[in-house]
Coordinates of C-alpha atoms and ligand atoms in Angstrom, one line a residue:
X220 CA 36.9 38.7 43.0
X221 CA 37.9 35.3 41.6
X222 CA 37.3 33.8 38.0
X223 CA 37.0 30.7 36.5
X224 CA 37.9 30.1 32.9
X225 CA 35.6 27.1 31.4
X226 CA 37.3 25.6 28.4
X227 CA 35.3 22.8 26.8
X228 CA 37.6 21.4 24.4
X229 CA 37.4 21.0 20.3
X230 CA 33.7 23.5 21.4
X231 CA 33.8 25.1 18.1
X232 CA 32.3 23.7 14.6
X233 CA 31.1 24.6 11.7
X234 CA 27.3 23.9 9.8
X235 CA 26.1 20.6 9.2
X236 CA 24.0 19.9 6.4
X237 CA 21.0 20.9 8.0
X238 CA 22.8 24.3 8.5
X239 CA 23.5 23.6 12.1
X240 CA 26.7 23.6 14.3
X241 CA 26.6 20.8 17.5
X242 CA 25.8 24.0 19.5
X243 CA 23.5 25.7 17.5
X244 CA 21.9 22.0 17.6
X245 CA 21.8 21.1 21.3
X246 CA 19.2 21.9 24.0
X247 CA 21.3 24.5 26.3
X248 CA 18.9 26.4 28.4
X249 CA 21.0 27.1 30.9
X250 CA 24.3 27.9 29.3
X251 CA 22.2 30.6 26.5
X252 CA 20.8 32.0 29.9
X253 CA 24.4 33.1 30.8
X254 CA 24.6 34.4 27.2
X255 CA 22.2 36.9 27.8
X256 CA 23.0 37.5 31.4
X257 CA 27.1 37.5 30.0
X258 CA 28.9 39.7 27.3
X259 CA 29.8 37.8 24.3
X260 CA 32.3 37.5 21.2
X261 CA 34.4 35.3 19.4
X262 CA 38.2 34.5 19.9
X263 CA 41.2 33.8 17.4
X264 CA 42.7 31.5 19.9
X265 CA 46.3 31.8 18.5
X266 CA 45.2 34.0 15.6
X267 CA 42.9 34.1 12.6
X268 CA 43.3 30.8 10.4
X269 CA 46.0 29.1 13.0
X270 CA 44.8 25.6 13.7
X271 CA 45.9 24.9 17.3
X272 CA 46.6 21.7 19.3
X273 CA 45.2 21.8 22.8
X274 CA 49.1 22.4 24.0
X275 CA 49.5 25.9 21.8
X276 CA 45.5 27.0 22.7
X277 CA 46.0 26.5 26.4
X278 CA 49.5 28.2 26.5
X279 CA 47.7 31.5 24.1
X280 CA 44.5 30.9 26.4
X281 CA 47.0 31.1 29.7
X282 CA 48.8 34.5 28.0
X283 CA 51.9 32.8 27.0
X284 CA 53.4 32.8 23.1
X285 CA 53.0 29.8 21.9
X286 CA 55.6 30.5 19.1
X287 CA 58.0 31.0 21.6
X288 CA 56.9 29.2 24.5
X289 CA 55.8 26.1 23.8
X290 CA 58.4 23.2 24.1
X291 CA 56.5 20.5 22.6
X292 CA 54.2 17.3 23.1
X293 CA 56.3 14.9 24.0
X294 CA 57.7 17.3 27.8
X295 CA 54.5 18.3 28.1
X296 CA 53.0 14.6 28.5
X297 CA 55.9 14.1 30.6
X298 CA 55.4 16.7 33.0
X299 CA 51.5 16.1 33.0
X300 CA 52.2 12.1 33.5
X301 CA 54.4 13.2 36.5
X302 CA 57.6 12.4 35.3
X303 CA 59.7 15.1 36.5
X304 CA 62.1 16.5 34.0
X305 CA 65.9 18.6 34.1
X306 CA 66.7 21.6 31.8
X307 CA 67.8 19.8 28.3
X308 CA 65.8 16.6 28.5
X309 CA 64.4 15.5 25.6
X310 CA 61.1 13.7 26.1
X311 CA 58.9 12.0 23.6
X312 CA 55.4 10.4 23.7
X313 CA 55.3 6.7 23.1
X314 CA 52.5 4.4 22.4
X315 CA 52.5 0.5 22.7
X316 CA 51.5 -0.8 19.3
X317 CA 51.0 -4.0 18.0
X318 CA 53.3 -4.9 15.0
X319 CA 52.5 -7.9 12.5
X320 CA 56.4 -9.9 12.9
X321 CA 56.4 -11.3 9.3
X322 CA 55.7 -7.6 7.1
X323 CA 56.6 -5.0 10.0
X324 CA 53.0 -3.3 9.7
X325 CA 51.5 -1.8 12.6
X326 CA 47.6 -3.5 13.1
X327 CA 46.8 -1.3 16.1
X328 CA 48.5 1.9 17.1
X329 CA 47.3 1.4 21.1
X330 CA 47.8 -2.5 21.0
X331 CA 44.1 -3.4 21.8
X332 CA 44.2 -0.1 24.4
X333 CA 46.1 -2.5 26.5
X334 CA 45.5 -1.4 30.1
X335 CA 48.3 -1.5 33.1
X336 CA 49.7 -1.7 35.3
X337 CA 52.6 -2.5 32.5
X338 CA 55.9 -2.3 35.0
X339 CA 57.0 -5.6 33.8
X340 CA 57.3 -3.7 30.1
X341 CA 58.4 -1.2 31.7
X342 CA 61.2 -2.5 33.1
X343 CA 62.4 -5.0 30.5
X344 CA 62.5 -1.7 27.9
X345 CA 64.9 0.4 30.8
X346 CA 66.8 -2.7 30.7
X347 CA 68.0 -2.1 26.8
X348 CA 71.6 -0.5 26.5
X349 CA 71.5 3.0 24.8
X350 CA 74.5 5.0 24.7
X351 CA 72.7 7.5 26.7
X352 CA 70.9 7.6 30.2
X353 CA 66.9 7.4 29.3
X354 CA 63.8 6.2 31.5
X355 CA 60.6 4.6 29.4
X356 CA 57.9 5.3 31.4
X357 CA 54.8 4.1 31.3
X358 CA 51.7 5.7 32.2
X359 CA 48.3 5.5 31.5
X360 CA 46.7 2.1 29.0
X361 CA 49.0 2.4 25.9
X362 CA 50.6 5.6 26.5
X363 CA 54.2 6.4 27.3
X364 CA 56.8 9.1 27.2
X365 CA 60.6 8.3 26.8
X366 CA 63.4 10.9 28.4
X367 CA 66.9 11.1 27.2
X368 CA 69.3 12.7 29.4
X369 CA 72.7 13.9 28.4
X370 CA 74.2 16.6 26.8
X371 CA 74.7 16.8 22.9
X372 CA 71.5 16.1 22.3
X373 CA 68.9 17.8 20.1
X374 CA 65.0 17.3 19.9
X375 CA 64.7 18.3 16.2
X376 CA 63.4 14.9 15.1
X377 CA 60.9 13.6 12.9
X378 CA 58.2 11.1 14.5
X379 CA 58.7 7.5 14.3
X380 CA 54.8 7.1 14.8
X381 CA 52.9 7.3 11.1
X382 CA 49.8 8.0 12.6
X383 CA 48.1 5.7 10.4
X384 CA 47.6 1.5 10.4
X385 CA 49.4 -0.6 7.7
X386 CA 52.0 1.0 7.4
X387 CA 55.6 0.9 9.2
X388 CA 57.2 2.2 11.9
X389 CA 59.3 5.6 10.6
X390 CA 62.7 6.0 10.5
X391 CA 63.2 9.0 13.0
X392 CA 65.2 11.5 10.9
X393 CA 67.2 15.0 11.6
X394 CA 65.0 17.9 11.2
X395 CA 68.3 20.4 10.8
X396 CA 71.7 19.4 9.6
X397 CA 73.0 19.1 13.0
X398 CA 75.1 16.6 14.7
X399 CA 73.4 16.6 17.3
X400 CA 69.9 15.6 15.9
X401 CA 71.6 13.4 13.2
X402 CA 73.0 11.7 16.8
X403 CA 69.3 11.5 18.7
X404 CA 67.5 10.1 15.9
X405 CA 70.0 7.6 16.0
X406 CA 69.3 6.6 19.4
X407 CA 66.0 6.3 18.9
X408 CA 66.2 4.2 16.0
X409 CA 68.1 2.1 18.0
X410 CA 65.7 2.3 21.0
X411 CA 63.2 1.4 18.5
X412 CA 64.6 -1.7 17.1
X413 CA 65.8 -2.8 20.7
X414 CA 62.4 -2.6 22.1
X415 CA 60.9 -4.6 19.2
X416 CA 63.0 -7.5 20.5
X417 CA 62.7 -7.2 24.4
X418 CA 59.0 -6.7 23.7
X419 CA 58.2 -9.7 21.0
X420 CA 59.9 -12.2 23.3
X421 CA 58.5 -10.8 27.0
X422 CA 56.4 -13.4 28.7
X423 CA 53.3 -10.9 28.7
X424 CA 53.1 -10.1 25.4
X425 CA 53.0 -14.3 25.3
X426 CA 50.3 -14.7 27.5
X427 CA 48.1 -11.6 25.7
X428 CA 48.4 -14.0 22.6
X429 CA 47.0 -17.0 24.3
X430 CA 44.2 -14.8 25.3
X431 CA 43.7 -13.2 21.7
X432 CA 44.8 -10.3 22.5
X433 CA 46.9 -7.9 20.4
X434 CA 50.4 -7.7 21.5
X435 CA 52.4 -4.8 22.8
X436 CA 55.4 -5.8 20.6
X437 CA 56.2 -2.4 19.4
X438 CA 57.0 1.3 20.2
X439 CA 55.6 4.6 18.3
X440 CA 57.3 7.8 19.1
X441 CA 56.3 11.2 19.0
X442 CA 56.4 15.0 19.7
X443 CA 60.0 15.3 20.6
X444 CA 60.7 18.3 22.7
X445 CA 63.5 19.6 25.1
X446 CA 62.4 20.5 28.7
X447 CA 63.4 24.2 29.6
X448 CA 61.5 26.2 32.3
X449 CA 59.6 28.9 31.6
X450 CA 58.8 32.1 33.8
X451 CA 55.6 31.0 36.3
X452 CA 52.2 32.4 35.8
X453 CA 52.7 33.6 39.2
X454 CA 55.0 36.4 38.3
X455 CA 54.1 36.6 35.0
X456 CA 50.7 38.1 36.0
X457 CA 51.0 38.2 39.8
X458 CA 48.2 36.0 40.6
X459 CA 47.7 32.0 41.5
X460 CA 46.2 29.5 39.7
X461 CA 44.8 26.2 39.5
X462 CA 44.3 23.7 36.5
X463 CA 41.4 21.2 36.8
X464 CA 41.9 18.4 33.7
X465 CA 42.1 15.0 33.1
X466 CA 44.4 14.8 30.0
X467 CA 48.1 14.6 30.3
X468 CA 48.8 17.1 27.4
X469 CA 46.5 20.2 29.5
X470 CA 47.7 19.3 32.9
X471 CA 51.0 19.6 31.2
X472 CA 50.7 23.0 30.1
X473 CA 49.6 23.6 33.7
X474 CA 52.5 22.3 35.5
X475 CA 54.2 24.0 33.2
X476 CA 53.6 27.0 33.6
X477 CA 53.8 26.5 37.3
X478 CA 49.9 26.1 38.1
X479 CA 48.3 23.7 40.8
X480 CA 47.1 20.9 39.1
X481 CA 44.3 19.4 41.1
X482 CA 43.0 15.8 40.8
X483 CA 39.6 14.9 40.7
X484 CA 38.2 11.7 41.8
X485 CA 35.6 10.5 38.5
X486 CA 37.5 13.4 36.1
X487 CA 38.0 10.7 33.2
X488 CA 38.3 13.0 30.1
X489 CA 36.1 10.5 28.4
X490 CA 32.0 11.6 28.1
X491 CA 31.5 9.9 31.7
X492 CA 33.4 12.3 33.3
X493 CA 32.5 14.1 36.5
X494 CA 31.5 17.5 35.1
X495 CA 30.0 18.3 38.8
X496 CA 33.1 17.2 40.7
X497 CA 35.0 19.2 38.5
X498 CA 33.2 22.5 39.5
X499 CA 33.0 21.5 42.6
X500 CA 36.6 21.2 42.6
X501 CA 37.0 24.3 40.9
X502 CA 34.8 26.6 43.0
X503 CA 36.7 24.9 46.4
X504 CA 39.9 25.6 44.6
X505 CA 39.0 29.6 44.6
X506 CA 39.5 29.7 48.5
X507 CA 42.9 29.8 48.6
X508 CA 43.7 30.5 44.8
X509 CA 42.8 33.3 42.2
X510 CA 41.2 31.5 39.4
X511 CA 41.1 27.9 38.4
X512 CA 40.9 26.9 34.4
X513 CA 38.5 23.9 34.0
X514 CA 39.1 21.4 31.0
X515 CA 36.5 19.4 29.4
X516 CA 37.8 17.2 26.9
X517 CA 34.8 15.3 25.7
X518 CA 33.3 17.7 22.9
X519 CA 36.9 17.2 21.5
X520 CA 36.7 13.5 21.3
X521 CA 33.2 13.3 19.6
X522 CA 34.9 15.8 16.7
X523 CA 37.6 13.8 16.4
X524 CA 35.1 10.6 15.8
X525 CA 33.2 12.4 13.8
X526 CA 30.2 12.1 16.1
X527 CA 27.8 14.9 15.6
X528 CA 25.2 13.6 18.2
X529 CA 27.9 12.4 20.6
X530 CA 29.0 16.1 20.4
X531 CA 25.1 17.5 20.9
X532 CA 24.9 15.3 23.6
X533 CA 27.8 16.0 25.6
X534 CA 27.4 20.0 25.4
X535 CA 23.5 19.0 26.6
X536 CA 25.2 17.1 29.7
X537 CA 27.6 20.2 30.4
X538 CA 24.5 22.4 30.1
X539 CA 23.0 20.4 33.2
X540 CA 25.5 20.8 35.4
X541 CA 26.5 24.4 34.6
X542 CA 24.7 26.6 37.0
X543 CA 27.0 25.2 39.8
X544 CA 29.0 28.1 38.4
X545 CA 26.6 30.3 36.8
X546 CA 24.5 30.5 39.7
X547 CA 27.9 32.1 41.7
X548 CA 28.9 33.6 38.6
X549 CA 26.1 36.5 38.4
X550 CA 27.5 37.9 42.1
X551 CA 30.5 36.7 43.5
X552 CA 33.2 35.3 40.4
X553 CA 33.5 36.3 36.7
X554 CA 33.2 32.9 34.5
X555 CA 34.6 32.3 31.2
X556 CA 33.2 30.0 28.2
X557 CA 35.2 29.2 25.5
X558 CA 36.5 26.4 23.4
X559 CA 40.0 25.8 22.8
X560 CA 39.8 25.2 19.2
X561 CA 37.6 24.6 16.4
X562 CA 37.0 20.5 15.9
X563 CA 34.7 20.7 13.0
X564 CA 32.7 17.1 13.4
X565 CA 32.9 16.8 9.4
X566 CA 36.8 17.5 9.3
X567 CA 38.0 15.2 12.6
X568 CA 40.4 17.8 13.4
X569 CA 41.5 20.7 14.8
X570 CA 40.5 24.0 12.7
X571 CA 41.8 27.3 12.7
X572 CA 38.0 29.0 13.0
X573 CA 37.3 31.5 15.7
X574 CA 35.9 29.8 19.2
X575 CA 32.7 31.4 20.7
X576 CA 33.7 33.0 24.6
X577 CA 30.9 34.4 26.8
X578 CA 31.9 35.8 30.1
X579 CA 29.6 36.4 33.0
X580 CA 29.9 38.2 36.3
X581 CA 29.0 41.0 38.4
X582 CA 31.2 43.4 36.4
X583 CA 30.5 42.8 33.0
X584 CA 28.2 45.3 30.2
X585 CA 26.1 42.8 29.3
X586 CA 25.4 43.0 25.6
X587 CA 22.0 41.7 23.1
X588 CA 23.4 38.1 23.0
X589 CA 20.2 36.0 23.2
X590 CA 22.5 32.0 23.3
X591 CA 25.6 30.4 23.2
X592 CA 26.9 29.6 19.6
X593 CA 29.3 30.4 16.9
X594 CA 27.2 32.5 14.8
X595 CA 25.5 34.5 17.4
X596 CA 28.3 34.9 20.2
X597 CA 30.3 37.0 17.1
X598 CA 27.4 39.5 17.1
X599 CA 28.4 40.1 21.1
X600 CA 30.3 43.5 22.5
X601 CA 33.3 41.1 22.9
X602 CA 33.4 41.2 19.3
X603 CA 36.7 39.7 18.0
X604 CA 39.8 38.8 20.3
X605 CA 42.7 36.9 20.9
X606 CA 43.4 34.3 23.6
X607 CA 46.1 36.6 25.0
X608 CA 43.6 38.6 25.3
X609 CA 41.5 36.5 28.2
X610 CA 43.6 36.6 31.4
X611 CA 44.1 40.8 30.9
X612 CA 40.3 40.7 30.1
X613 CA 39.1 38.4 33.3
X614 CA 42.3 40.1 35.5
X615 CA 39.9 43.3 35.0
X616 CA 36.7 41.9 35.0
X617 CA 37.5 40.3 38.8
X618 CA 39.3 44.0 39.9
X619 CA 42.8 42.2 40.0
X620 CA 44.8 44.4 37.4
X621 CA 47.3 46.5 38.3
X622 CA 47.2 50.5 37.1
X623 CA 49.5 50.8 33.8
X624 CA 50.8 54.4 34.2
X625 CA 49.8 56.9 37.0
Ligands
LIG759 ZN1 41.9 21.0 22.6
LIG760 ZN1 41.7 17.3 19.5

């Protein structure tokens, strides 16, 4: 048998006032009906009180350490944004910002969400004079990722990005006393400064002013990591995989770890994505693979905004289109549904709050589990586990683990 691990992203949350999480809130006939058809439990995605980004959750999710696997953000963009990386790279996110000239304040961290295609920017900021090799790349509205190549260089660098308006860019700093990082942050001060100069003067930054709209006339960094390979899920496990997602960060992860990452037409990772293409996607996938792990990214995005019907909403609209899977789920694949994380709507952020997980399939004991929700999946037989736990745990489930011992 195959499976299919569901991960809809930031799921988790904790009570409103009204003493009601977004799930415990939203209509979900269809996705309790698994609950009760499914076993159930709740999962420390890293472990108990660890507040993951979707990066860390994915790798623990995927059965990889994060702690020791994880190279960062910034690569991890890279690779998701296709940029193809070499052993010792450092990449970094960017973001276009606008900068007010006269007091060095940022006024918008995504410069108006400028949308591309930006090669002309592009271009212009390759054209500086580092002394290093690097490519900017740009790829996707206001996002970026920058790649220094050469040896002596370290990725143990602060952010340049403050992640908040009104105030300035950062001085990128050494993280350890090394030569090395005291040398990269250097570069990328200078990058910095550089782009601030190609960028204020470039002929499309003028126009976007005639047409009051913010300019791109600046350059946030983050998330500096240094690109090293990592032993495939393939032999890691012994099976093939898929990735379905739409954000750069999870197909990152993916690619990563040496997964197909497939593309699908309408998969936005904004609320109007194509949750039925996806599974469509998914379930096609299966033929020639061993599993596929879906991302949804919406739920995350409401949390983030603080959007507690957005959120309601959202897991409503995933409910609709969920017995796509379910439906093949009770005979022929064992499904997983989890979160990645805890995004609590009141906190905006990622928590470090156990995720409810239901799994359902041919194979499993189901257990008393009457819906899908925080409070009642940690009554289920699943009871408590780990994400390293899940691939062992749906390897089993579809009859694709290997004897340990005679
Ligand atoms: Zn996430
Ligand atoms: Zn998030």
């Amino acid at each position: 048998m195959k499976f299919i691990i569901l991960v809809r992203d930031g799921l988790g949350d904790r009570p409103n006032a009204k003493n009601k999480t977004p799930l415990e809130a939203a209509k979900t006939p269809n996705i309790d009906a698994m609950a009760r058809e499914g076993i159930n439990g709740i999962m420390d995605v890293i472990s108990p009180g660890i507040r993951p980004g979707s990066d860390t959750a994915h790798l623990s999710i995927l059965g990889y350490n994060p702690y020791t696997d994880y190279i960062g953000r910034g690569p991890l963009e890279a690779l998701g944004a296709d940029i193809a990386l070499k052993e010792g790279d450092i990449a970094l996110r960017t973001n276009f910002a606008t900068i007010d000239n006269r007091t060095n304040r940022i006024i918008d961290r995504r410069a108006g969400r400028i949308k591309g295609p930006l090669k002309e920017l592009e271009k212009a900021l390759n054209g500086i004079k580092l002394p290093v090799d690097f490519t900017f790349h740009h790829t996707i509205d206001h996002r970026g990722a920058l790649v220094l190549k050469g040896k002596n260089l370290s990725a143990k660098v602060s952010d340049s990005d403050p992640h908040e308006l009104d105030a300035q860019i950062n001085k990128i700093r050494a993280l350890d006393g090394s030569k090395e990082a005291k040398e990269t942050a250097k570069i990328l001060n200078t990058f910095t400064e550089k782009a601030r100069k190609v960028l204020r003067e470039h002929p499309l930054n003028e126009k976007r002013k005639k047409q009051g709209e913010p300019p791109a006339n600046g350059i946030l960094m983050r998330g500096a990591g240094a690109y090293r390979e990592i032993m495939p899920f393939e032999k890691k496990f012994g099976i093939r995989g898929s990735c379905i997602a739409a954000t750069a960060l999870v197909k990152g992860v993916a690619k990563h770890l040496g997964l197909d990452v497939i593309s699908v037409p309408g998969a936005t990772g904004d609320e109007n994505t194509d949750i039925k293409g996806k599974f469509d996607f998914a379930l096609k996938s299966l033929e020639t693979r061993d599993f596929c792990l879906i991302n949804i990214k919406a739920t995350d995005n409401f949390s983030h905004d603080g959007d507690f019907d957005g959120k309601v909403e959202m897991i409503g609209r995933i409910d609709k289109q969920i017995q796509t899977l379910s439906k093949i789920a009770k005979k022929d694949i064992v499904l997983a549904l989890l979160g990645d994380h805890t995004t609590p709507v009141d906190y905006k952020n990622h928590a470090g709050d156990p995720v409810p997980i239901c799994i359902l399939g041919p194979t499993v004991r189901k257990d008393e589990v009457k819906n899908f929700g925080e409070r009642s999946c940690a009554n289920g037989n699943l009871h408590r586990l780990r994400g390293n736990d899940l691939v062992p745990i749906m390897m089993n489930l579809s009859g694709l683990a290997e004897l340990f011992g005679g």
